[in-house]
Amino acid sequence: MPASPIKLITFDLDNTLWDVEPALLRAEQAQYLWLQQHRPAVTRKFNPQAMRDFRVTHYKQHPELAHQISAIRISAVQAMLLAAGYDSDNANAGAQAAFDVFMELRHQVQPYEQALDVLQQLSKEYQLGALTNGNADIFKLELGDCFDFSFSAEQVDASKPLPDMFHAAMSAAQVDNHQVVHVGDNPHHDIYGAKQVGLFTVWMNSGDWRWPRGEPADEEISKLQQLPDAIRRIEAKLA
Ligand SMILES: [Mg+2]
């Protein structure tokens, strides 16, 4: 049997390997509680919704931080602390400490059923890479043991669907685009983005969504257990 033409599988993280929303919700609540205890003036001025609204506005006002999701979170809290009357030392330290609390909880995710088994199995045959627009660090999780490398939008200062992260992955794995399958949940960031640079694609559609429009992925799965077969079908078409 000839060697597989596919050498590298890249994975989006949030909502591809786990549901991110519950973790984000808990992380924001924990951050708010920390602020309530340690910088109470800011939570008297901003309720949780007002904090989210402030962050959205802050994001729009700082296009230079468009791909720096952690920096945006920190600087938004910093600005709210200043607005609540804290001096800059207290605002800086408070924003950083609150962010540390957020990040701790943000990483308490529940991987999808059999995620570890599937990744362990695939890692025996392929290089695996993580490509995220978010700020999860796969190497903080047990799943990270299966991965050869990871890139984030923050590191390359460009979010998917921009090509930078895909190029970084190909260069890290020393492979060409036709040797890569990208797996992700977001039709635009993951599927359109990966197709633009000529990668094969698998749409992780855990919510049973309808494909929005545009060229569909090469394969669609609703559970990670279906991924090895989807990869094999891609390989079969190439044989
Ligand atoms: Mg995602």
Coordinates of C-alpha atoms and ligand atoms in Angstrom, one line a residue:
M1 CA 0.0 0.0 0.0
P2 CA 1.5 3.4 -0.9
A3 CA 2.2 5.9 1.9
S4 CA -0.7 8.2 2.6
P5 CA -0.7 11.4 0.7
I6 CA -2.0 13.2 3.8
K7 CA 0.7 14.0 6.3
L8 CA -0.8 16.7 8.5
I9 CA -4.2 17.2 10.2
T10 CA -4.8 20.6 11.6
F11 CA -7.6 21.3 14.1
D12 CA -9.5 24.3 15.1
L13 CA -10.1 24.1 18.9
D14 CA -13.2 25.8 20.2
N15 CA -16.4 24.1 19.2
T16 CA -14.3 21.6 17.2
L17 CA -12.8 19.6 20.1
W18 CA -15.1 20.9 22.8
D19 CA -18.0 23.3 23.4
V20 CA -16.4 26.6 24.4
E21 CA -19.5 28.5 25.5
P22 CA -20.0 26.9 28.9
A23 CA -16.3 27.5 29.7
L24 CA -16.4 31.1 28.6
L25 CA -19.5 31.7 30.7
R26 CA -17.9 30.3 33.8
A27 CA -14.7 32.1 33.1
E28 CA -16.4 35.5 32.7
Q29 CA -18.4 34.9 35.9
A30 CA -15.3 34.0 37.8
Q31 CA -13.5 37.1 36.5
Y32 CA -16.5 39.2 37.5
L33 CA -16.5 37.7 41.0
W34 CA -12.8 38.4 41.4
L35 CA -13.3 42.1 40.4
Q36 CA -16.3 42.3 42.8
Q37 CA -14.0 41.2 45.6
H38 CA -10.8 43.0 44.7
R39 CA -11.9 46.1 42.7
P40 CA -15.5 46.6 43.8
A41 CA -15.9 50.1 42.4
V42 CA -15.7 48.7 38.8
T43 CA -18.5 46.2 39.4
R44 CA -20.7 48.9 40.9
K45 CA -20.2 50.9 37.7
F46 CA -20.5 48.0 35.2
N47 CA -22.8 45.0 35.5
P48 CA -21.7 41.8 33.6
Q49 CA -23.7 42.9 30.5
A50 CA -22.2 46.4 30.6
M51 CA -18.8 44.8 30.8
R52 CA -19.4 42.7 27.7
D53 CA -20.8 45.8 25.8
F54 CA -17.8 47.8 26.9
R55 CA -15.5 45.1 25.5
V56 CA -17.2 45.1 22.2
T57 CA -17.0 48.8 21.8
H58 CA -13.3 48.7 23.0
Y59 CA -12.6 46.1 20.4
K60 CA -14.0 48.3 17.6
Q61 CA -11.9 51.2 18.9
H62 CA -8.7 49.2 18.8
P63 CA -8.3 47.8 15.3
E64 CA -4.6 47.3 16.0
L65 CA -5.6 44.6 18.5
A66 CA -8.0 42.9 16.1
H67 CA -6.2 39.5 16.3
Q68 CA -5.0 40.0 20.0
I69 CA -8.0 38.5 21.8
S70 CA -6.2 38.3 25.2
A71 CA -4.8 41.9 25.0
I72 CA -8.2 43.2 24.1
R73 CA -9.7 41.5 27.2
I74 CA -7.0 42.8 29.5
S75 CA -7.1 46.3 28.1
A76 CA -10.9 46.5 28.2
V77 CA -10.9 45.6 31.9
Q78 CA -8.0 48.1 32.5
A79 CA -10.0 50.9 30.8
M80 CA -13.1 50.0 33.0
L81 CA -11.0 50.1 36.1
L82 CA -9.6 53.5 35.2
A83 CA -13.2 54.7 34.4
A84 CA -14.2 53.4 37.9
G85 CA -11.5 55.6 39.5
Y86 CA -8.6 53.3 40.1
D87 CA -5.1 54.6 39.4
S88 CA -3.1 53.1 36.6
D89 CA -1.1 50.7 38.8
N90 CA -4.2 49.3 40.4
A91 CA -6.0 49.2 37.0
N92 CA -3.0 47.3 35.4
A93 CA -2.5 44.8 38.2
G94 CA -6.3 44.3 38.5
A95 CA -6.8 43.7 34.8
Q96 CA -4.0 41.2 34.7
A97 CA -5.1 39.3 37.8
A98 CA -8.7 39.2 36.6
F99 CA -7.5 37.9 33.2
D100 CA -5.5 35.1 35.0
V101 CA -8.7 34.0 36.7
F102 CA -10.5 34.1 33.4
M103 CA -7.8 32.0 31.6
E104 CA -7.8 29.4 34.4
L105 CA -11.5 28.7 33.9
R106 CA -11.4 29.2 30.2
H107 CA -9.2 26.1 30.0
Q108 CA -11.7 23.9 32.0
V109 CA -13.3 22.5 28.9
Q110 CA -14.9 19.1 28.4
P111 CA -13.5 17.5 25.3
Y112 CA -16.1 15.9 23.0
E113 CA -16.8 12.2 23.5
Q114 CA -13.7 10.1 22.5
A115 CA -11.7 13.2 21.5
L116 CA -8.6 11.8 23.2
D117 CA -9.0 8.3 21.6
V118 CA -9.5 9.7 18.2
L119 CA -6.5 12.1 18.5
Q120 CA -4.3 9.4 19.9
Q121 CA -5.2 7.1 17.0
L122 CA -4.6 9.8 14.4
S123 CA -1.3 11.0 16.0
K124 CA 0.2 7.6 15.2
E125 CA -0.2 8.2 11.5
Y126 CA -0.2 11.9 11.0
Q127 CA 1.3 15.1 12.4
L128 CA -1.3 17.0 14.3
G129 CA -1.5 20.8 14.6
A130 CA -3.8 23.1 16.5
L131 CA -4.9 26.4 14.8
T132 CA -7.1 28.7 16.9
N133 CA -8.4 32.2 16.6
G134 CA -9.1 32.0 20.4
N135 CA -6.7 32.0 23.4
A136 CA -6.9 28.3 24.4
D137 CA -3.6 26.6 24.7
I138 CA -3.9 23.0 23.7
F139 CA -0.8 22.1 25.6
K140 CA -2.5 23.0 28.9
L141 CA -4.9 20.1 28.3
E142 CA -4.4 16.3 28.2
L143 CA -5.3 16.4 24.5
G144 CA -2.1 18.4 23.9
D145 CA 0.0 15.3 24.3
C146 CA -1.3 14.3 20.8
F147 CA -0.2 17.5 19.1
D148 CA 3.0 18.3 17.4
F149 CA 2.5 22.1 17.3
S150 CA 0.0 24.8 17.7
F151 CA -0.5 28.3 16.4
S152 CA -2.9 31.0 17.5
A153 CA -4.2 34.2 15.8
E154 CA -2.3 36.1 18.6
Q155 CA 1.0 34.5 17.7
V156 CA 0.8 35.2 13.9
D157 CA -1.3 38.4 14.4
A158 CA -3.8 37.1 11.8
S159 CA -7.1 35.2 12.4
K160 CA -8.4 32.5 10.2
P161 CA -9.7 32.8 7.4
L162 CA -6.5 34.8 6.7
P163 CA -3.9 32.4 5.4
D164 CA -1.0 33.0 7.9
M165 CA -1.8 30.3 10.4
F166 CA -2.3 27.7 7.6
H167 CA 1.0 28.7 6.1
A168 CA 2.7 28.5 9.6
A169 CA 1.3 25.0 10.0
M170 CA 2.6 23.8 6.6
S171 CA 6.0 25.3 7.3
A172 CA 6.2 23.7 10.8
A173 CA 5.2 20.3 9.4
Q174 CA 7.3 20.7 6.2
V175 CA 4.4 19.7 4.0
D176 CA 2.6 21.1 1.0
N177 CA -1.1 22.2 0.9
H178 CA -2.3 19.0 -0.8
Q179 CA -0.9 16.9 2.1
V180 CA -3.0 18.7 4.8
V181 CA -6.6 18.2 6.1
H182 CA -8.0 21.0 8.2
V183 CA -10.8 20.2 10.6
G184 CA -13.0 23.0 12.0
D185 CA -16.5 24.1 12.9
N186 CA -16.6 27.5 11.4
P187 CA -17.7 27.5 7.7
H188 CA -15.9 30.8 7.0
H189 CA -12.8 30.8 9.3
D190 CA -12.0 27.1 8.9
I191 CA -13.5 25.8 5.7
Y192 CA -13.4 28.8 3.4
G193 CA -10.0 29.8 4.9
A194 CA -8.4 26.4 4.5
K195 CA -9.8 26.0 1.0
Q196 CA -8.3 29.4 0.0
V197 CA -4.8 27.9 0.6
G198 CA -5.6 24.6 -1.0
L199 CA -6.1 22.3 2.0
F200 CA -8.6 19.5 2.2
T201 CA -11.3 20.2 4.7
V202 CA -13.6 18.5 7.2
W203 CA -16.5 20.4 8.6
M204 CA -17.1 19.5 12.3
N205 CA -20.9 20.1 12.4
S206 CA -21.8 19.1 16.0
G207 CA -24.9 21.2 16.0
D208 CA -26.5 19.7 12.9
W209 CA -26.4 23.1 11.2
R210 CA -27.3 23.5 7.6
W211 CA -24.3 24.4 5.4
P212 CA -24.7 28.2 5.0
R213 CA -23.5 28.7 1.4
G214 CA -20.3 28.6 -0.7
E215 CA -18.3 25.6 -1.6
P216 CA -18.8 22.9 1.0
A217 CA -16.1 21.0 2.8
D218 CA -14.7 17.8 1.4
E219 CA -16.2 15.9 4.3
E220 CA -18.7 16.7 7.0
I221 CA -18.8 15.0 10.4
S222 CA -21.1 15.5 13.5
K223 CA -18.9 13.6 15.9
L224 CA -15.1 13.2 16.2
Q225 CA -15.5 9.4 16.1
Q226 CA -16.3 9.9 12.4
L227 CA -13.1 11.7 11.6
P228 CA -10.8 8.8 10.9
D229 CA -13.2 7.5 8.2
A230 CA -13.6 11.0 6.8
I231 CA -9.8 11.2 6.4
R232 CA -9.7 7.8 4.8
R233 CA -12.4 8.9 2.3
I234 CA -10.3 11.9 1.4
E235 CA -7.3 9.6 0.9
A236 CA -9.3 7.2 -1.2
K237 CA -10.2 9.9 -3.6
L238 CA -6.5 10.7 -4.0
A239 CA -5.4 7.2 -4.5
Ligands
MG1 MG -14.2 27.0 16.3

